[in-house]
Amino acid sequence: MNVADLLWSRARNAPDDPAVVTAGGVLSFRELRRSAASVAAGLGDRGIGLGDRVAISMPRGGEAVAAYFGALAAGAVAVFVDQSFRPAQVANVLAHSESRLVLVGTDQSSAGVEGAGPVAVHGLNELEGSLDAPRRRPADEVAQLVYTSGTTGAAKGVMLTHGNLAAAARIIGEYLGLRATDRVASVLPLSFVYGLSQLLGSVQAGAALVVDESLLAVDQVEGFRRDGITVLAGVPALWQQWLATPGFRDQPIESLRLLTNAGGGLAVETIAAIRAAQPQATFVSMYGLTEAIRSTYLPPAELDRRPGSIGVPIPESTIRLLGDDGHDCAPGEVGEILQTGPTVSLGYWRDPERTARAFPTDDAGRRWVRTGDLARRDADGFLYYAGRRDRQVKSLGYRVNPEELELALQSSGFVVSSAVTTHPDPRRGTMLVAHVVLAPGATSADVARHCGRDLPRHLQPTRIVALPELPRLHSGKPDLARLATLVATETR
């Protein structure tokens, strides 16, 4: 098999249907397949072989989609480079993945990836040729690396297989009821598994992926109405922005029939506001992690009966809740979420130790993933999220570790010591507050400029608090609880 078969099959069955819609025009499935086949042939001509990593660094759109399916069809491993990454993070991802080649757009500068290492950079217009059919690959072979980090030296490349991707496209498309007549808004990065699942689900169903590159919520909402969007996926930060826009909050977009949320939980009040704003649309709340693409969904009929629930396992998957001593939790008891099923990835690229810890195998040979997330079940089997085992949080839809920001602060040269606390925020999901002891002559403005220049937006601190010294525990570690209390007191 090859997950690129999704595109080749759709191009045979509905060649003239719209596949990708952008401000520049409409790309049919036939045209998209032709472009992907050209990419695949061109990669082969440049010596890209089975399993070689090919990085894709370009904005969302027809070229990025063609590059992705072309890399897969060639038997290579696709690596999307998040467009929010700064040069240092790009270099880290390229080095860690050992990418042999980087693809950039036809009209795109390669300045963001040049100098990132001994990696060839090619524009998509440089690749020519054709490929009749994707190269056959085993279902359990790595098809894509998705980087959940990359902002520090601790990059994690999650290994998604052809089987994982094909299963996700089929399962998610089926429980959402995606249709060939749908027009799916693409506002999320393709480097993000939520955005990726939109792409795969659209091709599986034969729907049109409508790419919106607007930065302002008011322009995005206008585009949804103008383009006849039927399916809209968002993360908490985006829903807050759209709800603040009268064109979304006060004027139903009649074409919208399906709304989905992932990338962080929404307050019950926020879900109610979204449903009130777009009463004609069905709302589906979902939960997942990069390592498994998608884990649970809440059937729309249960929204009012089970407020706050993250739902039930997606079809073909099983979820266990394990207590601290390894027992299966009874209803009402909080435990760690473990998942097994066809969307669970192979683990982490070039990191067998971390993979062994996070992906245990049971006596039946089934691979599970330890999510680090806590939940409880009700008597009917519906799950309710109960926090993280570690300090990971969601900021603007991205999972981040406060330690990543602390390391970046320490390397800035402007900080003697630092600690980061996290606080709920309706717009970002989580607010990151950087508590710093400044180096002699440095200012908070210096720290802010460093973070703005070198860090992606989701990892930038919302506030910077300069202190003469950090409160510490007896162990010498910063007293995070005390720092968090200080912030809470200031914001009252």
Short mmCIF file of C-alpha atoms in Angstrom, two decimals, residues 105-469:
data_model
loop_
_atom_site.label_atom_id
_atom_site.label_comp_id
_atom_site.label_asym_id
_atom_site.label_seq_id
_atom_site.Cartn_x
_atom_site.Cartn_y
_atom_site.Cartn_z
CA GLY A 105 7.41 26.68 -3.34
CA THR A 106 7.85 27.90 -6.91
CA ASP A 107 7.73 31.58 -5.94
CA GLN A 108 9.16 31.11 -2.48
CA SER A 109 12.54 32.24 -1.21
CA SER A 110 14.71 29.47 0.19
CA ALA A 111 16.31 31.85 2.67
CA GLY A 112 14.56 30.18 5.58
CA VAL A 113 16.21 26.82 4.94
CA GLU A 114 19.50 27.64 3.25
CA GLY A 115 22.43 27.40 5.60
CA ALA A 116 20.54 24.91 7.76
CA GLY A 117 23.01 22.16 6.95
CA PRO A 118 24.19 19.95 4.10
CA VAL A 119 20.71 19.69 2.60
CA ALA A 120 19.80 20.31 -1.04
CA VAL A 121 17.02 22.86 -1.59
CA HIS A 122 14.77 22.64 -4.64
CA GLY A 123 11.80 24.67 -5.78
CA LEU A 124 8.79 22.65 -6.84
CA ASN A 125 9.06 24.00 -10.39
CA GLU A 126 12.45 22.28 -10.76
CA LEU A 127 10.89 18.80 -10.57
CA GLU A 128 9.61 17.20 -13.76
CA GLY A 129 8.47 13.81 -14.94
CA SER A 130 5.62 11.46 -14.16
CA LEU A 131 4.83 8.43 -12.04
CA ASP A 132 2.01 6.08 -13.02
CA ALA A 133 1.33 4.81 -9.52
CA PRO A 134 2.73 5.28 -6.00
CA ARG A 135 5.49 2.87 -5.03
CA ARG A 136 4.22 -0.06 -2.95
CA ARG A 137 5.20 0.14 0.71
CA PRO A 138 4.42 -2.01 3.76
CA ALA A 139 1.58 -0.62 5.88
CA ASP A 140 3.87 -0.49 8.92
CA GLU A 141 6.63 1.47 7.17
CA VAL A 142 7.27 5.07 8.19
CA ALA A 143 5.58 7.53 5.82
CA GLN A 144 5.93 10.78 7.73
CA LEU A 145 7.77 12.38 10.65
CA VAL A 146 5.75 14.89 12.63
CA TYR A 147 7.73 17.09 14.98
CA THR A 148 6.07 17.83 18.27
CA SER A 149 8.98 20.04 19.31
CA GLY A 150 12.01 21.36 17.48
CA THR A 151 12.38 24.57 19.47
CA THR A 152 15.24 23.12 21.51
CA GLY A 153 17.72 20.32 21.10
CA ALA A 154 15.07 17.87 22.33
CA ALA A 155 13.23 17.47 19.02
CA LYS A 156 10.77 14.58 18.84
CA GLY A 157 9.90 13.19 15.43
CA VAL A 158 6.79 11.02 15.69
CA MET A 159 6.89 8.16 13.15
CA LEU A 160 3.54 7.85 11.38
CA THR A 161 3.16 4.89 9.04
CA HIS A 162 1.26 4.53 5.79
CA GLY A 163 -1.22 2.40 7.74
CA ASN A 164 -1.62 5.06 10.45
CA LEU A 165 -2.36 7.80 7.92
CA ALA A 166 -4.75 5.72 5.82
CA ALA A 167 -6.63 4.56 8.93
CA ALA A 168 -6.91 8.10 10.26
CA ALA A 169 -8.31 9.36 6.95
CA ARG A 170 -10.91 6.59 6.85
CA ILE A 171 -11.92 6.54 10.53
CA ILE A 172 -12.12 10.30 11.07
CA GLY A 173 -13.89 10.85 7.77
CA GLU A 174 -16.48 8.21 8.63
CA TYR A 175 -17.40 9.36 12.13
CA LEU A 176 -17.54 12.99 10.97
CA GLY A 177 -19.55 12.03 7.91
CA LEU A 178 -17.39 13.95 5.40
CA ARG A 179 -18.88 14.17 1.90
CA ALA A 180 -17.61 14.74 -1.62
CA THR A 181 -19.72 17.90 -1.73
CA ASP A 182 -18.02 19.39 1.33
CA ARG A 183 -15.79 22.45 1.22
CA VAL A 184 -13.35 22.10 4.10
CA ALA A 185 -11.68 25.24 5.45
CA SER A 186 -7.92 24.85 5.84
CA VAL A 187 -6.70 27.32 8.47
CA LEU A 188 -4.47 24.96 10.48
CA PRO A 189 -0.84 24.10 9.64
CA LEU A 190 -0.28 20.89 7.69
CA SER A 191 2.64 20.23 10.06
CA PHE A 192 0.01 19.88 12.80
CA VAL A 193 -1.76 16.46 12.82
CA TYR A 194 -5.12 18.21 13.16
CA GLY A 195 -4.48 20.11 9.92
CA LEU A 196 -3.01 16.99 8.34
CA SER A 197 -6.10 14.94 9.18
CA GLN A 198 -8.23 17.57 7.44
CA LEU A 199 -6.16 17.14 4.29
CA LEU A 200 -6.26 13.34 4.37
CA GLY A 201 -9.96 13.24 5.23
CA SER A 202 -10.80 15.64 2.41
CA VAL A 203 -8.95 13.56 -0.19
CA GLN A 204 -10.48 10.35 1.18
CA ALA A 205 -13.99 11.80 0.87
CA GLY A 206 -13.35 13.71 -2.36
CA ALA A 207 -14.06 17.04 -0.66
CA ALA A 208 -12.46 20.36 -1.61
CA LEU A 209 -9.82 21.73 0.76
CA VAL A 210 -10.25 25.51 0.75
CA VAL A 211 -7.05 27.23 1.90
CA ASP A 212 -7.46 30.51 3.76
CA GLU A 213 -4.21 32.40 4.33
CA SER A 214 -5.85 35.39 6.03
CA LEU A 215 -4.28 36.39 9.33
CA LEU A 216 -7.21 38.37 10.75
CA ALA A 217 -10.28 36.62 12.14
CA VAL A 218 -12.63 39.08 10.45
CA ASP A 219 -11.10 38.25 7.05
CA GLN A 220 -11.24 34.52 7.75
CA VAL A 221 -14.93 34.71 8.64
CA GLU A 222 -15.65 36.70 5.51
CA GLY A 223 -13.85 34.01 3.52
CA PHE A 224 -15.90 31.21 5.12
CA ARG A 225 -19.07 32.93 3.95
CA ARG A 226 -17.75 33.84 0.51
CA ASP A 227 -16.31 30.38 -0.20
CA GLY A 228 -19.34 28.42 0.98
CA ILE A 229 -17.39 26.55 3.66
CA THR A 230 -19.29 23.55 5.02
CA VAL A 231 -16.70 22.09 7.45
CA LEU A 232 -14.67 24.23 9.86
CA ALA A 233 -12.04 22.93 12.28
CA GLY A 234 -10.61 25.12 15.01
CA VAL A 235 -8.50 25.15 18.14
CA PRO A 236 -9.48 27.08 21.30
CA ALA A 237 -7.54 30.22 20.36
CA LEU A 238 -9.23 30.40 16.94
CA TRP A 239 -12.73 29.88 18.35
CA GLN A 240 -12.18 32.78 20.72
CA GLN A 241 -11.09 35.01 17.84
CA TRP A 242 -14.03 33.99 15.66
CA LEU A 243 -16.50 34.49 18.52
CA ALA A 244 -15.13 38.00 18.95
CA THR A 245 -16.03 38.72 15.31
CA PRO A 246 -19.63 39.91 14.74
CA GLY A 247 -19.71 38.22 11.34
CA PHE A 248 -19.37 34.85 13.09
CA ARG A 249 -20.98 35.53 16.46
CA ASP A 250 -24.11 37.33 15.24
CA GLN A 251 -24.60 36.10 11.68
CA PRO A 252 -24.94 32.37 10.97
CA ILE A 253 -22.93 31.21 7.96
CA GLU A 254 -25.63 29.16 6.30
CA SER A 255 -23.26 26.87 4.38
CA LEU A 256 -21.57 25.66 7.60
CA ARG A 257 -22.84 22.23 8.59
CA LEU A 258 -20.00 20.81 10.71
CA LEU A 259 -17.70 22.38 13.33
CA THR A 260 -14.92 20.47 15.09
CA ASN A 261 -12.54 21.28 17.92
CA ALA A 262 -9.27 19.63 18.94
CA GLY A 263 -5.84 20.85 20.02
CA GLY A 264 -7.10 21.67 23.51
CA GLY A 265 -10.33 21.56 25.47
CA LEU A 266 -13.05 24.19 25.33
CA ALA A 267 -15.03 25.45 28.27
CA VAL A 268 -18.66 24.37 28.29
CA GLU A 269 -19.63 28.05 28.04
CA THR A 270 -17.49 28.51 24.93
CA ILE A 271 -19.05 25.49 23.21
CA ALA A 272 -22.48 26.91 24.03
CA ALA A 273 -21.49 30.27 22.52
CA ILE A 274 -20.23 28.59 19.32
CA ARG A 275 -23.45 26.59 18.95
CA ALA A 276 -25.54 29.70 19.58
CA ALA A 277 -23.56 31.62 16.96
CA GLN A 278 -23.92 28.86 14.33
CA PRO A 279 -27.07 26.95 15.32
CA GLN A 280 -27.41 25.31 11.89
CA ALA A 281 -24.08 23.48 12.31
CA THR A 282 -23.26 20.30 14.21
CA PHE A 283 -20.44 20.62 16.76
CA VAL A 284 -18.03 17.73 17.43
CA SER A 285 -15.54 17.90 20.29
CA MET A 286 -12.42 15.74 19.85
CA TYR A 287 -9.27 14.83 21.73
CA GLY A 288 -6.02 13.38 20.49
CA LEU A 289 -2.25 13.61 20.48
CA THR A 290 0.34 13.58 17.73
CA GLU A 291 1.48 10.08 18.71
CA ALA A 292 -1.96 8.65 17.87
CA ILE A 293 -3.41 11.33 15.53
CA ARG A 294 -6.87 11.08 17.14
CA SER A 295 -8.07 9.36 20.31
CA THR A 296 -11.67 10.25 21.19
CA TYR A 297 -14.68 12.16 19.95
CA LEU A 298 -17.95 13.16 21.58
CA PRO A 299 -21.01 12.24 19.49
CA PRO A 300 -22.99 15.48 18.98
CA ALA A 301 -26.12 13.96 20.54
CA GLU A 302 -24.21 13.71 23.84
CA LEU A 303 -23.10 17.36 24.06
CA ASP A 304 -25.94 18.48 26.31
CA ARG A 305 -26.11 15.24 28.31
CA ARG A 306 -22.37 15.09 29.07
CA PRO A 307 -20.93 18.62 29.29
CA GLY A 308 -17.16 18.60 29.53
CA SER A 309 -16.72 15.06 28.21
CA ILE A 310 -14.03 14.28 25.63
CA GLY A 311 -16.20 11.40 24.47
CA VAL A 312 -15.50 7.80 23.59
CA PRO A 313 -12.61 6.08 21.77
CA ILE A 314 -12.60 6.56 18.02
CA PRO A 315 -13.72 3.46 16.06
CA GLU A 316 -11.24 0.57 15.97
CA SER A 317 -9.33 1.93 18.98
CA THR A 318 -9.26 0.94 22.64
CA ILE A 319 -8.52 3.21 25.57
CA ARG A 320 -7.50 2.15 29.06
CA LEU A 321 -7.19 4.30 32.17
CA LEU A 322 -4.33 3.11 34.37
CA GLY A 323 -3.83 4.03 37.99
CA ASP A 324 -0.45 4.72 39.54
CA ASP A 325 -0.01 1.06 40.45
CA GLY A 326 -0.91 -0.14 36.94
CA HIS A 327 -4.48 -1.23 37.66
CA ASP A 328 -7.39 -0.47 35.34
CA CYS A 329 -9.41 2.34 36.84
CA ALA A 330 -13.01 1.92 37.91
CA PRO A 331 -15.66 4.46 36.83
CA GLY A 332 -15.01 7.79 38.48
CA GLU A 333 -11.35 7.01 39.22
CA VAL A 334 -8.65 9.13 37.57
CA GLY A 335 -5.89 7.40 35.62
CA GLU A 336 -3.52 7.84 32.71
CA ILE A 337 -4.95 7.45 29.19
CA LEU A 338 -3.39 4.62 27.17
CA GLN A 339 -4.52 3.95 23.60
CA THR A 340 -4.09 1.15 21.09
CA GLY A 341 -5.42 0.90 17.56
CA PRO A 342 -4.51 1.48 13.91
CA THR A 343 -3.67 5.18 14.34
CA VAL A 344 -1.07 4.66 17.11
CA SER A 345 2.34 5.57 15.71
CA LEU A 346 5.57 3.56 15.80
CA GLY A 347 7.19 5.89 18.30
CA TYR A 348 9.98 8.45 18.11
CA TRP A 349 12.53 8.74 15.33
CA ARG A 350 16.02 7.66 16.33
CA ASP A 351 14.98 7.41 20.00
CA PRO A 352 14.43 3.76 21.01
CA GLU A 353 14.63 4.46 24.75
CA ARG A 354 11.92 7.10 24.74
CA THR A 355 9.86 4.94 22.40
CA ALA A 356 10.13 1.95 24.73
CA ARG A 357 8.91 4.05 27.67
CA ALA A 358 5.99 5.65 25.83
CA PHE A 359 4.89 2.72 23.63
CA PRO A 360 4.59 -0.48 25.68
CA THR A 361 3.52 -3.74 24.04
CA ASP A 362 1.08 -6.09 25.75
CA ASP A 363 1.06 -9.89 25.82
CA ALA A 364 -1.07 -9.98 22.68
CA GLY A 365 1.54 -7.97 20.78
CA ARG A 366 -0.56 -4.81 20.66
CA ARG A 367 1.30 -1.48 20.77
CA TRP A 368 -0.11 1.10 23.21
CA VAL A 369 0.84 4.72 23.69
CA ARG A 370 1.08 6.27 27.13
CA THR A 371 -0.37 9.74 26.62
CA GLY A 372 0.64 11.34 29.91
CA ASP A 373 -2.91 12.72 30.05
CA LEU A 374 -5.23 11.92 32.93
CA ALA A 375 -8.94 11.19 32.67
CA ARG A 376 -11.86 9.50 34.38
CA ARG A 377 -14.74 7.47 32.95
CA ASP A 378 -18.38 7.76 33.84
CA ALA A 379 -20.62 4.72 34.27
CA ASP A 380 -21.47 4.74 30.56
CA GLY A 381 -17.85 4.77 29.40
CA PHE A 382 -17.58 8.44 28.46
CA LEU A 383 -14.24 10.06 29.26
CA TYR A 384 -13.51 13.35 31.04
CA TYR A 385 -10.08 14.99 30.82
CA ALA A 386 -8.36 15.54 34.19
CA GLY A 387 -4.99 17.16 33.37
CA ARG A 388 -1.38 16.19 32.59
CA ARG A 389 1.03 13.93 34.40
CA ASP A 390 3.86 16.26 33.53
CA ARG A 391 3.95 19.97 32.81
CA GLN A 392 3.01 19.90 29.14
CA VAL A 393 0.29 22.36 28.19
CA LYS A 394 -1.43 23.60 25.03
CA SER A 395 -0.61 27.12 23.84
CA LEU A 396 -2.39 28.36 20.70
CA GLY A 397 -3.19 24.73 19.88
CA TYR A 398 0.44 23.52 20.19
CA ARG A 399 1.64 21.22 22.92
CA VAL A 400 4.63 22.81 24.64
CA ASN A 401 6.74 22.22 27.70
CA PRO A 402 7.48 25.24 29.87
CA GLU A 403 11.02 23.86 30.10
CA GLU A 404 11.47 24.66 26.40
CA LEU A 405 10.89 28.34 27.08
CA GLU A 406 13.11 28.23 30.15
CA LEU A 407 16.00 26.82 28.08
CA ALA A 408 15.48 29.50 25.42
CA LEU A 409 15.52 32.21 28.09
CA GLN A 410 18.70 30.84 29.62
CA SER A 411 20.44 30.82 26.23
CA SER A 412 19.49 34.42 25.45
CA GLY A 413 22.36 36.01 27.37
CA PHE A 414 19.90 38.41 29.02
CA VAL A 415 18.85 36.14 31.88
CA VAL A 416 20.69 34.81 34.92
CA SER A 417 17.93 32.43 35.95
CA SER A 418 14.33 31.80 34.91
CA ALA A 419 11.18 29.84 35.64
CA VAL A 420 7.98 29.60 33.63
CA THR A 421 4.52 29.19 35.09
CA THR A 422 1.36 28.36 33.18
CA HIS A 423 -2.12 29.80 33.62
CA PRO A 424 -5.46 29.15 31.87
CA ASP A 425 -6.25 31.71 29.21
CA PRO A 426 -9.43 31.77 27.07
CA ARG A 427 -7.60 32.96 23.96
CA ARG A 428 -4.31 31.05 24.01
CA GLY A 429 -5.48 27.98 25.89
CA THR A 430 -2.58 28.49 28.28
CA MET A 431 -0.66 31.65 29.16
CA LEU A 432 3.09 31.30 29.64
CA VAL A 433 4.55 33.67 32.22
CA ALA A 434 8.34 34.01 32.29
CA HIS A 435 9.81 34.91 35.67
CA VAL A 436 13.39 36.06 35.15
CA VAL A 437 16.38 37.40 37.03
CA LEU A 438 17.97 39.72 34.49
CA ALA A 439 21.66 39.77 33.66
CA PRO A 440 23.51 43.02 34.44
CA GLY A 441 22.53 45.72 31.96
CA ALA A 442 19.70 43.66 30.43
CA THR A 443 16.04 44.68 30.40
CA SER A 444 12.72 42.91 30.04
CA ALA A 445 12.45 44.50 26.60
CA ASP A 446 15.69 42.73 25.59
CA VAL A 447 14.16 39.40 26.65
CA ALA A 448 10.92 40.13 24.80
CA ARG A 449 12.78 41.02 21.59
CA HIS A 450 14.85 37.83 21.83
CA CYS A 451 11.75 35.68 22.26
CA GLY A 452 9.91 37.47 19.44
CA ARG A 453 12.86 36.96 17.10
CA ASP A 454 13.87 33.40 17.96
CA LEU A 455 10.75 31.59 19.16
CA PRO A 456 7.51 30.60 17.42
CA ARG A 457 4.48 32.49 18.64
CA HIS A 458 3.04 29.61 20.65
CA LEU A 459 6.22 29.45 22.76
CA GLN A 460 6.60 33.17 23.38
CA PRO A 461 5.81 34.33 26.92
CA THR A 462 2.59 36.26 27.40
CA ARG A 463 4.19 38.14 30.28
CA ILE A 464 7.74 38.69 31.47
CA VAL A 465 8.13 39.33 35.20
CA ALA A 466 11.54 40.56 36.31
CA LEU A 467 12.47 39.65 39.89
CA PRO A 468 15.58 40.33 42.01
CA GLU A 469 15.68 36.58 42.73
#
